[in-house]
GROMACS .gro file of C-alpha atoms in nm:
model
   67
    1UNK     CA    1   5.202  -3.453  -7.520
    2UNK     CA    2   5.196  -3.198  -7.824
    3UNK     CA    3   5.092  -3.288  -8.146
    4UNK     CA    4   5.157  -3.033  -8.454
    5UNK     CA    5   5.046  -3.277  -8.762
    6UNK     CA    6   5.092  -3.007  -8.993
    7UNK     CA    7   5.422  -3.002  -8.921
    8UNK     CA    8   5.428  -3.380  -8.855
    9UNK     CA    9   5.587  -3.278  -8.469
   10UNK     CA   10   5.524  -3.452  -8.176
   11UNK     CA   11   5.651  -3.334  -7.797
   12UNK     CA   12   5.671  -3.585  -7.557
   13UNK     CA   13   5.764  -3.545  -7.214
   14UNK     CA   14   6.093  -3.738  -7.120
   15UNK     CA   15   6.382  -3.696  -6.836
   16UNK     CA   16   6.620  -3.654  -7.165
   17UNK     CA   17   6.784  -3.932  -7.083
   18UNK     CA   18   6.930  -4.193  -7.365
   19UNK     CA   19   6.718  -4.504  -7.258
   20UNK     CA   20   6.424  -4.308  -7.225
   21UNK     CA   21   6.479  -4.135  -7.543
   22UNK     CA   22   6.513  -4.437  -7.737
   23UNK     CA   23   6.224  -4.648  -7.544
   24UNK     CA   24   6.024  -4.351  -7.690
   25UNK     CA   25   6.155  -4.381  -8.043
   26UNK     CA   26   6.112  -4.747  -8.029
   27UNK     CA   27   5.744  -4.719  -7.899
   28UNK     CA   28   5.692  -4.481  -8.197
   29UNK     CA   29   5.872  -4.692  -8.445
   30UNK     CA   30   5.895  -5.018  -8.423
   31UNK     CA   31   6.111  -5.107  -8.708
   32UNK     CA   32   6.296  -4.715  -8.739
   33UNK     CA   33   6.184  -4.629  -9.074
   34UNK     CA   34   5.904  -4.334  -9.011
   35UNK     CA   35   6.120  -4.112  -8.740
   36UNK     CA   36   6.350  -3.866  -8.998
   37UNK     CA   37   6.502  -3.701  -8.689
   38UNK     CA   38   6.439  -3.599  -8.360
   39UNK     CA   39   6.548  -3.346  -8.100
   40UNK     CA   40   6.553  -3.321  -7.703
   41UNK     CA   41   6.553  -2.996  -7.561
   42UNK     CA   42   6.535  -2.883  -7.201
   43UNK     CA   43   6.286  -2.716  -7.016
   44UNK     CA   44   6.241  -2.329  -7.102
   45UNK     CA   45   6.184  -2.062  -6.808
   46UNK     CA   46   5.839  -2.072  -6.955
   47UNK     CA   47   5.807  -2.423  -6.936
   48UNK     CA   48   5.864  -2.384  -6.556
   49UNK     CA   49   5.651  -2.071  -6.512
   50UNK     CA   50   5.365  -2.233  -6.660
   51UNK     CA   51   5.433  -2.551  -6.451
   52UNK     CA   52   5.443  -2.386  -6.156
   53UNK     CA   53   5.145  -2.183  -6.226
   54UNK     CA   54   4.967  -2.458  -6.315
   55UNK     CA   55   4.868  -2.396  -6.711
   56UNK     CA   56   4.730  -2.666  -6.939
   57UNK     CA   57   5.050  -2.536  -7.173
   58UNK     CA   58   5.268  -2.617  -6.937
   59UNK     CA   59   5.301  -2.977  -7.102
   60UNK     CA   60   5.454  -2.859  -7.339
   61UNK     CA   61   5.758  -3.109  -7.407
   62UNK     CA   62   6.062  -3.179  -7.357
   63UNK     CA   63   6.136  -3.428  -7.628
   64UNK     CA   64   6.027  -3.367  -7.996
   65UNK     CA   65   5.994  -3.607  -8.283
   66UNK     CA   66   5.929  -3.568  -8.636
   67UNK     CA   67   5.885  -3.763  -8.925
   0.00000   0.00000   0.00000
């Protein structure tokens, strides 16, 4: 997970997939009034460098919400 609170961002790994995305917008709000918008993205070719190199920044996300 990857928290940016000064930009009120947070990444959160998910297979991009609608149920998943909107389990995870459910578990972050309950009764959809804090979420403004949200974006899933795919994985980067750094994203799967650092993955496969085994980098604490490789958890870097592939689902972002913000408020």
């Amino acid at each position: 997970m990857h928290r940016d609170q000064a930009g009120l961002t947070l990444g959160v790994p998910t297979d991009g997939s609608a149920s998943e995305v909107r389990a995870l917008l459910d578990a972050a709000d309950p009764a959809r009034v804090l979420i403004a918008s949200f974006a899933v993205r795919g994985a980067s070719l750094d994203d799967v460098f650092l993955t496969l190199t085994r980098h604490d920044d490789a958890k870097e996300t592939a689902g972002v919400l913000t408020h």
